[in-house]
Amino acid sequence: MVNNKINEELTNLVGLLRQEKEEDLKQYKLRVEGTSLSERRKNGVCWYPVKIEKSSFSTAEQLIVKVSRPPEQNGAHLFQSGKMVNFFSNVSPGSNGPESVPGVVNSVSRHEMIITLNADYQPDWLNDGKLGIQLLFDEIVYREMEKGLHKLINKPSKRIDELKQILLGDGEARHENQETLCAPELNSNQNNALNSVMSARDVAIIHGPPGTGKTTTLVQAIIYSLRKETQVLVCAPSNAAVDLIAEKLGEQNVDVVRVGHPARINEEIIIKTLDVKVTRHRQYHEMKELRKSAHEYLQMAQQYKGNNSPEDLAQRGNLFTQAKNCRLEAKLLATEIRRDILNSTRVIATTLLGTANPVLQTMHFSTVFIDEAAQGLEPASWLPILKSDRVVFAGDHCQLPPTIQSFRAAREGLALTLFEKAIQRNRADIMLTEQYRMNKSIMEFPNRHFYKNELTANSKVHDWTVFPNDAPIEFIDTAGCGFFEQVNSKSKSARNPKEMKILFKHLSMYFDSIEIPYYIDDIENIGIISPYKAQVSMMQETFGQTKMFSEDIAQKIAVNTIDSFQGQERDIIYISLVRSNKKGEIGFLKDTRRMNVAMTRARKKLVVIGDSATIGKHPFYRKFLDYIDEIGACKSASDYLVSIPEVIKI
């Protein structure tokens, strides 16, 4: 029986989740409620007016529209892939009132957005102009997480009670003896993790630092588990992480169905989605004909509108009844088709919150695999576990935790993930130690500070650089140059225009220093990142408006926040730290895990630009600067002050 202390901890978690919802809703209302269209545009929650560039139906037969906003409206916005939106028409006075349809953002850039609308056909008012798009508050995610916690507290099964005791209490994770496995695709350390997963009766934990093959190991663990189990559930906090593992499983010829809104799913694996598989089912055309018949009966019934004779009213009622029966039959058939697909597929892949999808309501699994578990809120992480008999976590708690709006909720425990709790309270974790991503010099500082000096660089990446004799790490020190930060009084986000100029100047000079074109051609991609959105927005705008680099090079460069780059890697990474002030204040740079993410994105070259006098007051950054001195990688920003191109303007 689970002790009261565990249920008290979970009850407290319910309160923290409500705090988070209240703060999230508060921030949404500040940007939306009681504001004009122009204010909402300025707040980044509305595009208006927009122009429809293209509309079509997806493979899953959902209406997709591509829209653009005027070039002069180039401000930052809060729209992201997967966000819920309202597509509306701001109709003129005297008409029948506003029209709108909900949808989900597929993808978005500075001026264009692709949206999947929740509509079976294109509404007539889409051609009337005066169109706009506004963010919606997604209350469903909070409702599902709280519902899951209440079930965990009040109505758990005997097995879930046991898992609660192991993950949150003093229960010990059990392993059973079995034949040692050796997957040829894995190194010895990864095979240790595989064997830990296969022998685990309750929980297994794979701690995968950057570049150590966590996803590769997890894929093999899933494949080997399917030798003993008919079906498994695979989850992750983000759609991108789920898509990646679904893609990797597909490459190994594993049958996968991806559950989730098609708008939130990568185009490369859209064919694996439940919606698309429904359209290819042997009974799909039968279902489609029933829906078509229902629509035709409704159209015929409309012809009797206004006719009040008993015969006409009876005929109209009969047609409505037939339409209702066809709809019901089509709905039942759709449910049967989905059940057939789900029951016959070896791997169900979805997000943590996606496990609350009604199509999975009655399903139960022997094992759930949760990738990127260190980025999932604990209430969300319990949702798939409630459907499972054992859980396999994979992630890295030394990287960034989930994003939380409420500072109070985060401080009081919401920022602590179930993955971290499981590692702290169990002895079931295996850390992968051989990394295949980055030059040893780039790896070394994170290795010392975060990974107990246990990481080693594989021989293929140990010494690799962009070109022979290139320095894999450089720190460009702006101390003494007067490059002070600028902090927005409302958003509190910081930017540093002069530091940005130095960054672009250094990158330009770096490419000029590469004498052999082959080395430039061999660079696959470049990331320019910063912890501050204001700095990123300024760099994106400057990069987009100027022609500092050739088209070939410009296409290789991506500019974004550190958080958005988590899970990615680049040949070259530039980090703009921004903070430069006399008080030594560094804001949320204090979360050193963010710097761990930033540095470990780089494969062959890492360039960090910052003010040593400001960041050096913090112990972590003091150690980083000591490491830079140790390898002789420090340069002064004053070396790049000469001949900064005038094309780089603020």
XYZ file of C-alpha atoms in Angstrom:
650
model
C 0.000 0.000 0.000
C 1.378 3.450 -0.934
C 2.073 5.582 2.121
C 0.323 8.889 2.749
C 3.534 10.847 2.181
C 3.499 9.959 -1.529
C -0.140 11.002 -1.939
C 0.609 14.251 -0.093
C 3.421 14.891 -2.580
C 1.062 14.244 -5.503
C -1.685 16.403 -3.952
C 0.834 19.230 -3.624
C 1.687 18.673 -7.291
C -1.975 19.256 -8.198
C -1.769 22.644 -6.469
C 1.433 23.553 -8.309
C -0.135 22.579 -11.624
C -3.095 24.867 -10.901
C -0.665 27.696 -10.120
C 1.001 27.105 -13.472
C -2.320 27.130 -15.295
C -3.352 30.378 -13.577
C -0.083 32.073 -14.511
C -0.253 30.805 -18.098
C -3.851 32.031 -18.416
C -2.939 35.344 -16.801
C -0.159 35.926 -19.334
C -2.517 35.016 -22.170
C -5.240 37.393 -20.952
C -2.739 40.246 -20.578
C -1.880 39.890 -24.245
C -5.395 39.252 -25.576
C -8.385 40.302 -23.460
C -9.569 43.907 -23.697
C -6.925 44.772 -26.274
C -7.312 46.173 -29.761
C -6.148 44.380 -32.897
C -3.101 46.618 -33.093
C -2.204 45.862 -29.443
C -2.595 42.126 -30.011
C -0.358 42.398 -33.051
C 2.226 44.227 -30.967
C 1.938 41.567 -28.227
C 2.721 38.882 -30.780
C -0.546 36.933 -30.363
C -2.335 38.086 -33.509
C -1.587 38.441 -37.222
C -3.923 40.855 -38.989
C -4.544 41.252 -41.807
C -3.350 38.065 -43.466
C -3.518 36.960 -47.072
C -4.232 33.392 -48.132
C -1.383 32.310 -50.375
C -2.517 28.735 -50.890
C -5.073 26.202 -49.653
C -5.194 22.431 -50.113
C -6.231 19.199 -48.463
C -3.610 17.075 -46.691
C -2.996 13.363 -47.096
C -5.278 12.969 -44.084
C -7.931 15.029 -45.951
C -7.696 18.034 -43.637
C -7.877 21.608 -44.903
C -4.470 23.336 -44.895
C -3.993 27.051 -45.593
C -0.809 29.021 -46.078
C -1.066 32.694 -45.118
C 1.259 35.679 -45.101
C 1.248 38.948 -43.190
C 2.356 42.325 -44.612
C 6.161 42.838 -44.723
C 5.879 45.979 -42.590
C 4.476 43.875 -39.738
C 7.838 42.315 -38.921
C 7.622 42.268 -35.135
C 8.327 39.196 -33.012
C 5.412 36.826 -32.397
C 4.486 33.925 -30.096
C 3.142 31.554 -32.749
C 4.853 28.158 -32.807
C 4.361 24.823 -34.488
C 1.634 22.879 -32.681
C -0.070 25.917 -31.106
C -3.859 26.179 -31.206
C -5.182 29.230 -33.093
C -8.399 30.857 -34.201
C -8.647 31.815 -37.880
C -11.185 34.652 -38.092
C -12.800 37.135 -40.440
C -13.107 40.699 -39.135
C -16.275 41.382 -41.092
C -17.559 44.863 -41.827
C -20.537 46.446 -40.000
C -23.950 45.393 -41.228
C -22.950 41.808 -42.008
C -24.049 38.700 -40.153
C -21.238 38.900 -37.599
C -17.738 37.530 -37.197
C -16.795 34.130 -38.595
C -14.044 31.888 -37.270
C -12.687 28.361 -37.326
C -10.110 26.807 -34.947
C -6.894 25.270 -36.199
C -3.348 24.194 -35.383
C -0.094 25.761 -36.600
C 1.948 23.422 -38.816
C 4.901 25.754 -39.275
C 5.631 29.450 -39.006
C 8.345 31.888 -40.069
C 8.570 35.642 -39.685
C 5.982 36.436 -42.348
C 4.313 33.146 -43.330
C 2.292 30.532 -41.472
C 0.831 27.168 -42.466
C -2.261 26.089 -40.523
C -4.424 22.983 -40.482
C -8.035 24.077 -39.971
C -10.580 21.956 -38.132
C -12.961 22.080 -41.076
C -14.080 19.521 -43.664
C -14.415 22.161 -46.365
C -13.200 25.690 -47.069
C -15.553 28.238 -45.451
C -17.012 30.771 -47.891
C -15.815 33.736 -45.807
C -12.152 32.821 -46.386
C -12.461 34.636 -49.719
C -13.968 37.800 -48.222
C -10.724 39.332 -46.940
C -10.140 40.986 -43.552
C -8.709 37.739 -42.206
C -6.658 37.279 -39.070
C -5.106 34.605 -36.858
C -5.050 34.689 -33.071
C -3.510 32.385 -30.476
C -5.891 30.366 -28.302
C -5.376 29.302 -24.716
C -5.131 25.503 -24.529
C -6.963 24.550 -21.347
C -7.284 20.875 -22.321
C -3.648 20.045 -21.494
C -4.073 21.220 -17.894
C -7.385 19.395 -17.499
C -5.871 16.099 -18.695
C -2.806 16.400 -16.449
C -4.917 17.141 -13.377
C -7.299 14.310 -14.218
C -4.315 11.956 -14.418
C -3.006 13.067 -11.015
C -6.402 12.551 -9.381
C -6.553 9.040 -10.819
C -3.032 8.413 -9.536
C -4.026 9.553 -6.031
C -7.545 8.168 -5.710
C -8.061 5.264 -8.120
C -4.762 3.627 -8.969
C -4.569 -0.028 -9.934
C -2.501 -2.381 -7.799
C 0.328 -2.171 -10.356
C 0.304 1.633 -10.421
C 0.437 1.608 -6.604
C 3.634 -0.441 -6.890
C 5.158 1.928 -9.451
C 4.280 4.921 -7.248
C 6.135 3.299 -4.371
C 9.187 2.616 -6.567
C 9.328 5.995 -8.356
C 8.354 8.233 -5.413
C 8.860 6.142 -2.297
C 11.359 3.671 -0.951
C 10.369 0.718 -3.136
C 13.303 -0.893 -4.906
C 13.353 -1.330 -8.680
C 13.620 -5.037 -9.450
C 15.628 -6.808 -12.160
C 15.450 -10.444 -13.202
C 18.280 -12.639 -14.394
C 18.434 -13.222 -18.120
C 20.829 -14.088 -20.915
C 23.219 -11.220 -21.661
C 22.343 -9.514 -24.953
C 24.815 -7.910 -27.346
C 23.316 -5.802 -30.122
C 25.937 -5.318 -32.870
C 24.689 -1.752 -33.473
C 25.647 -0.695 -29.938
C 28.925 -0.180 -28.068
C 29.591 -1.997 -24.784
C 28.203 0.810 -22.614
C 25.041 1.067 -24.718
C 24.642 -2.711 -24.518
C 24.796 -2.432 -20.722
C 21.868 -0.028 -20.927
C 20.025 -2.404 -23.277
C 20.464 -5.284 -20.824
C 19.281 -3.080 -17.965
C 16.084 -2.330 -19.907
C 15.479 -5.961 -20.817
C 15.979 -7.229 -17.254
C 13.930 -4.471 -15.570
C 10.609 -5.550 -14.089
C 9.525 -2.065 -12.970
C 11.703 0.779 -14.212
C 14.879 1.301 -16.236
C 16.659 4.615 -16.750
C 19.020 5.534 -19.580
C 20.968 8.718 -18.840
C 22.131 9.936 -22.228
C 24.424 12.996 -22.307
C 24.724 14.837 -25.652
C 25.948 12.752 -28.562
C 26.146 9.456 -26.653
C 23.592 7.622 -28.797
C 20.628 7.749 -26.427
C 18.055 7.523 -29.231
C 20.016 4.742 -30.968
C 20.096 2.770 -27.708
C 16.408 3.396 -27.031
C 15.435 2.222 -30.531
C 17.316 -1.051 -30.001
C 15.699 -1.468 -26.572
C 12.278 -1.100 -28.220
C 13.152 -3.590 -30.968
C 14.408 -6.182 -28.466
C 11.358 -5.623 -26.240
C 9.091 -6.385 -29.199
C 10.634 -9.861 -29.308
C 8.869 -10.538 -26.001
C 5.934 -8.106 -26.122
C 3.170 -7.767 -28.696
C 2.991 -3.987 -28.531
C 4.675 -1.064 -26.754
C 3.933 2.616 -26.170
C 6.603 5.193 -27.073
C 6.312 8.793 -25.821
C 8.209 12.060 -25.455
C 7.251 15.554 -24.231
C 7.567 17.196 -27.661
C 6.234 16.298 -31.088
C 9.719 16.693 -32.575
C 11.168 14.091 -30.200
C 8.326 11.646 -30.914
C 8.742 12.184 -34.662
C 12.475 11.481 -34.440
C 12.113 8.170 -32.653
C 9.198 7.149 -34.896
C 11.384 7.903 -37.916
C 14.311 5.887 -36.476
C 12.007 2.928 -35.773
C 10.643 3.145 -39.309
C 14.190 2.927 -40.675
C 14.480 -0.378 -38.802
C 11.253 -1.599 -40.467
C 9.301 -1.446 -37.210
C 5.563 -0.924 -37.716
C 4.648 2.415 -36.067
C 1.447 4.410 -35.837
C 1.859 8.055 -34.871
C -1.076 9.350 -32.823
C -1.585 13.120 -32.792
C -2.843 16.063 -34.802
C -1.238 15.885 -38.292
C -0.410 19.598 -38.092
C 1.947 18.860 -35.203
C 3.732 16.026 -36.972
C 6.800 16.169 -39.202
C 5.964 15.809 -42.916
C 8.525 13.014 -43.293
C 6.480 10.678 -41.093
C 2.965 11.931 -41.874
C 2.370 8.624 -43.645
C 2.678 6.887 -40.249
C -0.089 8.944 -38.632
C -3.346 7.377 -37.556
C -5.284 9.856 -39.718
C -3.433 8.859 -42.891
C -3.605 5.147 -42.081
C -7.385 5.518 -41.716
C -7.602 6.840 -45.296
C -5.742 3.724 -46.498
C -7.804 1.223 -44.566
C -9.860 -1.285 -46.560
C -13.118 0.072 -45.051
C -12.301 3.756 -45.509
C -14.298 4.209 -48.736
C -17.339 2.657 -47.077
C -17.048 5.198 -44.261
C -16.561 8.029 -46.755
C -19.689 7.015 -48.682
C -21.718 7.076 -45.462
C -20.486 10.604 -44.708
C -21.274 11.648 -48.283
C -24.792 10.205 -47.987
C -25.342 12.078 -44.713
C -24.332 15.334 -46.394
C -26.646 14.659 -49.358
C -29.623 13.879 -47.076
C -29.024 17.169 -45.234
C -28.920 19.103 -48.507
C -32.192 17.517 -49.611
C -33.762 18.324 -46.242
C -32.789 21.996 -46.668
C -34.932 22.137 -49.811
C -38.020 21.715 -47.633
C -37.072 24.649 -45.410
C -39.991 27.096 -45.154
C -42.545 24.550 -46.337
C -44.998 23.871 -43.499
C -47.337 21.317 -45.028
C -47.579 18.071 -43.040
C -46.191 16.078 -45.975
C -43.188 18.390 -46.408
C -42.453 18.479 -42.678
C -42.640 14.671 -42.520
C -40.329 14.303 -45.519
C -37.891 16.816 -44.040
C -37.887 14.950 -40.720
C -37.336 11.643 -42.527
C -34.340 13.037 -44.398
C -32.840 14.405 -41.185
C -33.270 10.977 -39.575
C -31.527 9.260 -42.480
C -28.687 11.803 -42.300
C -28.342 11.180 -38.556
C -28.299 7.395 -39.071
C -25.613 7.666 -41.766
C -23.506 9.908 -39.555
C -23.827 7.506 -36.629
C -22.945 4.523 -38.807
C -19.947 6.399 -40.220
C -18.819 7.336 -36.708
C -19.052 3.727 -35.495
C -17.159 2.516 -38.549
C -14.448 5.160 -38.011
C -14.039 3.931 -34.428
C -13.777 0.341 -35.667
C -11.155 1.305 -38.276
C -9.025 3.165 -35.713
C -9.269 0.275 -33.256
C -8.208 -2.175 -35.971
C -5.175 -0.052 -36.897
C -4.100 0.531 -33.294
C -4.497 -3.089 -32.221
C -2.534 -4.431 -35.182
C 0.440 -2.024 -34.938
C 3.534 -2.962 -32.877
C 4.451 0.565 -31.691
C 2.086 3.378 -30.707
C 3.993 6.697 -30.714
C 2.630 9.924 -29.263
C 3.463 12.785 -26.925
C 3.003 12.463 -23.167
C -0.218 14.478 -23.398
C -1.194 12.589 -26.546
C -1.783 9.483 -24.426
C -4.953 11.196 -23.185
C -6.326 11.022 -26.749
C -9.739 9.256 -26.677
C -8.552 6.722 -29.285
C -6.126 5.318 -26.674
C -8.622 5.397 -23.794
C -9.102 1.631 -23.415
C -5.568 0.556 -24.378
C -2.996 -0.851 -21.942
C 0.674 -1.643 -22.516
C 3.286 -3.861 -20.932
C 5.956 -1.188 -21.369
C 6.069 2.541 -22.027
C 9.294 4.114 -23.295
C 9.617 7.830 -22.478
C 12.332 9.670 -24.433
C 13.590 13.150 -23.453
C 12.035 12.410 -20.058
C 13.996 15.210 -18.364
C 11.964 17.758 -20.380
C 8.530 16.507 -19.359
C 6.454 17.920 -16.506
C 5.820 15.258 -13.867
C 2.002 15.423 -14.245
C 2.385 14.808 -17.997
C 4.881 11.982 -17.456
C 2.381 10.037 -15.331
C -0.234 9.941 -18.133
C 1.456 7.176 -20.193
C 2.609 5.338 -17.040
C -1.041 5.025 -15.968
C -1.527 2.899 -19.105
C 1.509 0.677 -18.527
C 3.010 -2.054 -16.329
C 6.610 -0.809 -16.452
C 8.427 2.305 -17.638
C 11.728 2.962 -19.403
C 13.014 6.538 -19.102
C 15.667 8.071 -21.352
C 16.977 11.618 -21.047
C 19.540 13.988 -19.567
C 18.671 15.963 -16.438
C 21.851 18.023 -16.912
C 20.136 19.695 -19.879
C 17.225 22.135 -19.749
C 14.116 21.210 -17.729
C 10.560 21.851 -19.007
C 9.532 25.474 -19.511
C 7.380 26.751 -16.630
C 5.522 30.077 -16.600
C 5.028 30.358 -12.832
C 8.278 31.118 -11.006
C 6.594 30.224 -7.720
C 5.376 26.835 -8.970
C 8.809 26.082 -10.401
C 10.543 27.047 -7.154
C 8.154 24.945 -5.054
C 8.752 21.767 -7.030
C 7.054 21.765 -10.449
C 10.463 22.161 -12.138
C 11.584 18.829 -10.664
C 10.736 16.126 -13.197
C 9.731 12.535 -12.575
C 12.922 11.533 -14.411
C 15.050 13.361 -11.833
C 13.057 11.908 -8.946
C 13.451 8.421 -10.392
C 17.234 8.854 -10.628
C 17.490 10.306 -7.117
C 15.358 7.618 -5.475
C 16.442 4.529 -7.437
C 19.618 2.778 -8.467
C 18.340 1.872 -11.904
C 20.111 4.373 -14.165
C 22.867 3.597 -16.666
C 24.817 6.576 -18.050
C 26.060 6.400 -21.638
C 29.662 7.605 -21.686
C 31.046 7.549 -25.238
C 29.991 10.548 -27.294
C 29.989 10.702 -31.096
C 29.156 14.377 -31.636
C 31.882 16.823 -30.709
C 35.581 17.593 -30.660
C 37.195 16.605 -27.357
C 37.999 20.243 -26.481
C 34.340 21.221 -26.885
C 33.288 18.239 -24.777
C 35.817 18.725 -21.983
C 34.305 21.560 -19.933
C 30.726 20.142 -19.853
C 32.294 16.768 -19.083
C 34.092 18.123 -16.020
C 31.201 20.177 -14.686
C 28.120 18.074 -15.495
C 29.174 14.497 -16.184
C 31.773 13.707 -13.472
C 34.515 13.500 -16.099
C 33.116 10.173 -17.315
C 32.569 11.095 -20.981
C 35.023 10.096 -23.698
C 35.115 11.251 -27.314
C 34.893 8.574 -29.978
C 38.000 8.427 -32.191
C 36.023 9.665 -35.218
C 35.188 12.985 -33.534
C 38.048 13.302 -31.040
C 40.057 15.813 -33.082
C 37.761 16.899 -35.876
C 37.651 20.557 -36.885
C 36.288 22.590 -39.786
C 39.755 22.688 -41.367
C 43.252 21.551 -40.282
C 44.753 23.512 -37.372
C 41.495 25.391 -36.723
C 40.822 26.189 -33.056
C 37.754 24.177 -31.935
C 36.894 26.757 -29.222
C 37.177 30.537 -29.070
C 35.953 32.948 -26.410
C 35.634 36.551 -27.645
C 35.864 38.742 -24.558
C 34.019 42.075 -24.711
C 35.185 43.246 -21.255
C 36.374 46.856 -21.325
C 34.800 47.564 -24.723
C 31.716 49.309 -23.328
C 29.313 46.816 -24.933
C 26.629 47.238 -22.292
C 23.338 45.356 -22.481
C 19.928 46.921 -23.086
C 17.025 45.488 -21.037
C 13.421 45.914 -22.160
C 11.452 47.366 -19.230
C 8.322 45.351 -20.088
C 9.580 41.963 -21.278
C 12.773 42.067 -19.147
C 14.553 40.442 -22.085
C 18.047 41.729 -22.798
C 19.876 42.498 -26.008
C 23.361 43.714 -26.877
C 23.654 45.369 -30.314
C 27.425 45.842 -30.207
C 27.995 42.237 -29.200
C 25.857 41.217 -32.175
C 28.063 43.275 -34.494
C 31.169 41.542 -33.182
C 29.537 38.146 -33.675
C 28.690 38.785 -37.310
C 32.097 40.361 -37.900
C 33.878 37.338 -36.424
C 31.799 34.928 -38.519
C 32.533 36.947 -41.668
C 36.268 37.028 -40.936
C 36.230 33.326 -40.091
C 34.889 32.437 -43.524
C 37.442 34.767 -45.133
C 40.202 32.868 -43.290
C 39.197 29.530 -44.823
C 41.494 29.373 -47.828
C 40.235 26.180 -49.466
C 36.580 26.379 -50.686
C 36.172 22.648 -50.086
C 36.175 23.207 -46.326
C 33.355 25.743 -46.593
C 31.353 23.388 -48.805
C 31.886 20.651 -46.215
C 30.210 22.708 -43.469
C 26.682 21.339 -43.218
C 25.117 23.900 -40.886
C 25.791 26.781 -38.501
C 23.841 27.851 -35.426
C 23.788 31.341 -33.926
C 22.136 31.162 -30.535
C 21.488 33.255 -27.444
C 19.593 32.783 -24.176
C 17.636 36.021 -24.741
C 14.711 36.349 -27.139
C 15.334 40.070 -27.639
C 18.886 39.350 -28.828
C 17.682 36.537 -31.076
C 14.949 38.719 -32.585
C 17.479 41.493 -33.308
C 19.966 39.032 -34.830
C 17.277 37.392 -36.982
C 16.116 40.767 -38.277
C 19.662 41.967 -38.975
C 20.634 38.705 -40.640
C 17.479 38.757 -42.769
C 17.872 42.371 -43.898
C 21.587 42.385 -44.705
C 23.703 40.541 -47.246
C 26.718 39.765 -45.111
C 27.232 36.312 -46.602
C 26.823 34.579 -49.925
C 23.548 32.776 -50.535
C 25.268 29.394 -50.167
C 26.555 30.283 -46.698
C 23.395 32.121 -45.606
C 21.306 29.002 -46.261
C 23.443 27.071 -43.788
C 22.840 29.545 -40.926
C 20.001 29.332 -38.386
C 19.453 31.968 -35.675
C 17.385 31.083 -32.596
C 17.264 30.754 -28.815
C 19.340 28.179 -26.947
C 16.143 26.504 -25.758
C 14.902 25.992 -29.317
C 18.189 24.281 -30.255
C 17.915 21.608 -27.539
C 18.123 18.221 -29.226
C 19.889 19.649 -32.288
C 23.529 19.875 -33.356
C 25.555 22.024 -35.776
C 29.065 21.951 -37.248
C 29.599 25.489 -35.951
C 27.872 27.165 -33.003
C 28.087 30.849 -32.031
C 26.756 31.794 -28.585
C 25.923 35.415 -27.723
C 25.743 35.680 -23.914
C 24.461 39.316 -24.028
C 24.860 40.233 -20.350
C 27.268 43.117 -19.718
C 26.717 45.410 -16.734
C 28.604 46.911 -13.808
C 26.638 44.915 -11.190
C 27.586 41.512 -12.567
C 23.939 40.502 -12.995
C 23.473 37.550 -15.377
C 19.736 36.768 -15.038
C 18.705 33.279 -16.075
C 22.227 32.521 -17.277
C 22.388 31.328 -13.656
C 20.651 28.154 -14.834
C 23.931 26.622 -15.951
C 22.097 23.783 -17.697
C 21.234 26.293 -20.413
C 24.946 26.823 -21.059
C 25.440 23.060 -21.123
C 22.823 22.811 -23.863
C 24.416 25.701 -25.770
C 27.979 24.387 -25.736
C 27.082 20.801 -26.566
C 25.255 21.745 -29.764
C 28.640 22.246 -31.519
C 30.391 19.482 -33.416
C 33.559 21.058 -34.822
C 33.736 24.666 -33.651
C 32.335 26.657 -30.734
C 32.582 30.453 -30.485
C 31.303 32.124 -27.301
C 31.007 35.917 -27.117
C 30.546 37.615 -23.752
C 31.813 39.973 -21.076
C 34.206 38.145 -18.727
C 33.934 40.950 -16.145
C 30.172 40.353 -15.870
C 29.836 36.596 -16.182
C 33.042 35.888 -14.259
C 31.399 36.848 -10.969
C 29.439 33.584 -11.119
C 31.398 30.449 -10.015
C 30.344 28.355 -13.024
C 31.417 30.965 -15.584
C 34.605 31.646 -13.614
C 35.488 27.979 -14.102
C 34.572 28.247 -17.774
C 36.894 31.237 -18.177
C 39.635 29.314 -16.371
C 39.174 26.493 -18.880
C 39.379 28.983 -21.760
C 42.680 30.267 -20.332
C 43.888 26.688 -19.875
C 43.495 25.914 -23.592
C 44.543 29.389 -24.756
C 41.238 30.136 -26.473
C 40.588 33.729 -25.332
C 40.582 36.675 -27.744
C 39.628 40.291 -27.190
C 36.643 41.790 -28.960
C 38.772 44.885 -29.575
C 40.595 42.885 -32.266
C 37.388 42.937 -34.295
C 36.380 46.567 -33.766
C 38.179 47.721 -36.884
C 36.218 47.683 -40.124
C 32.903 46.401 -38.825
C 30.721 46.564 -41.961
C 28.356 49.516 -41.999
C 25.751 47.195 -43.479
C 25.241 45.815 -39.938
C 22.912 48.439 -38.538
C 20.695 48.406 -35.487
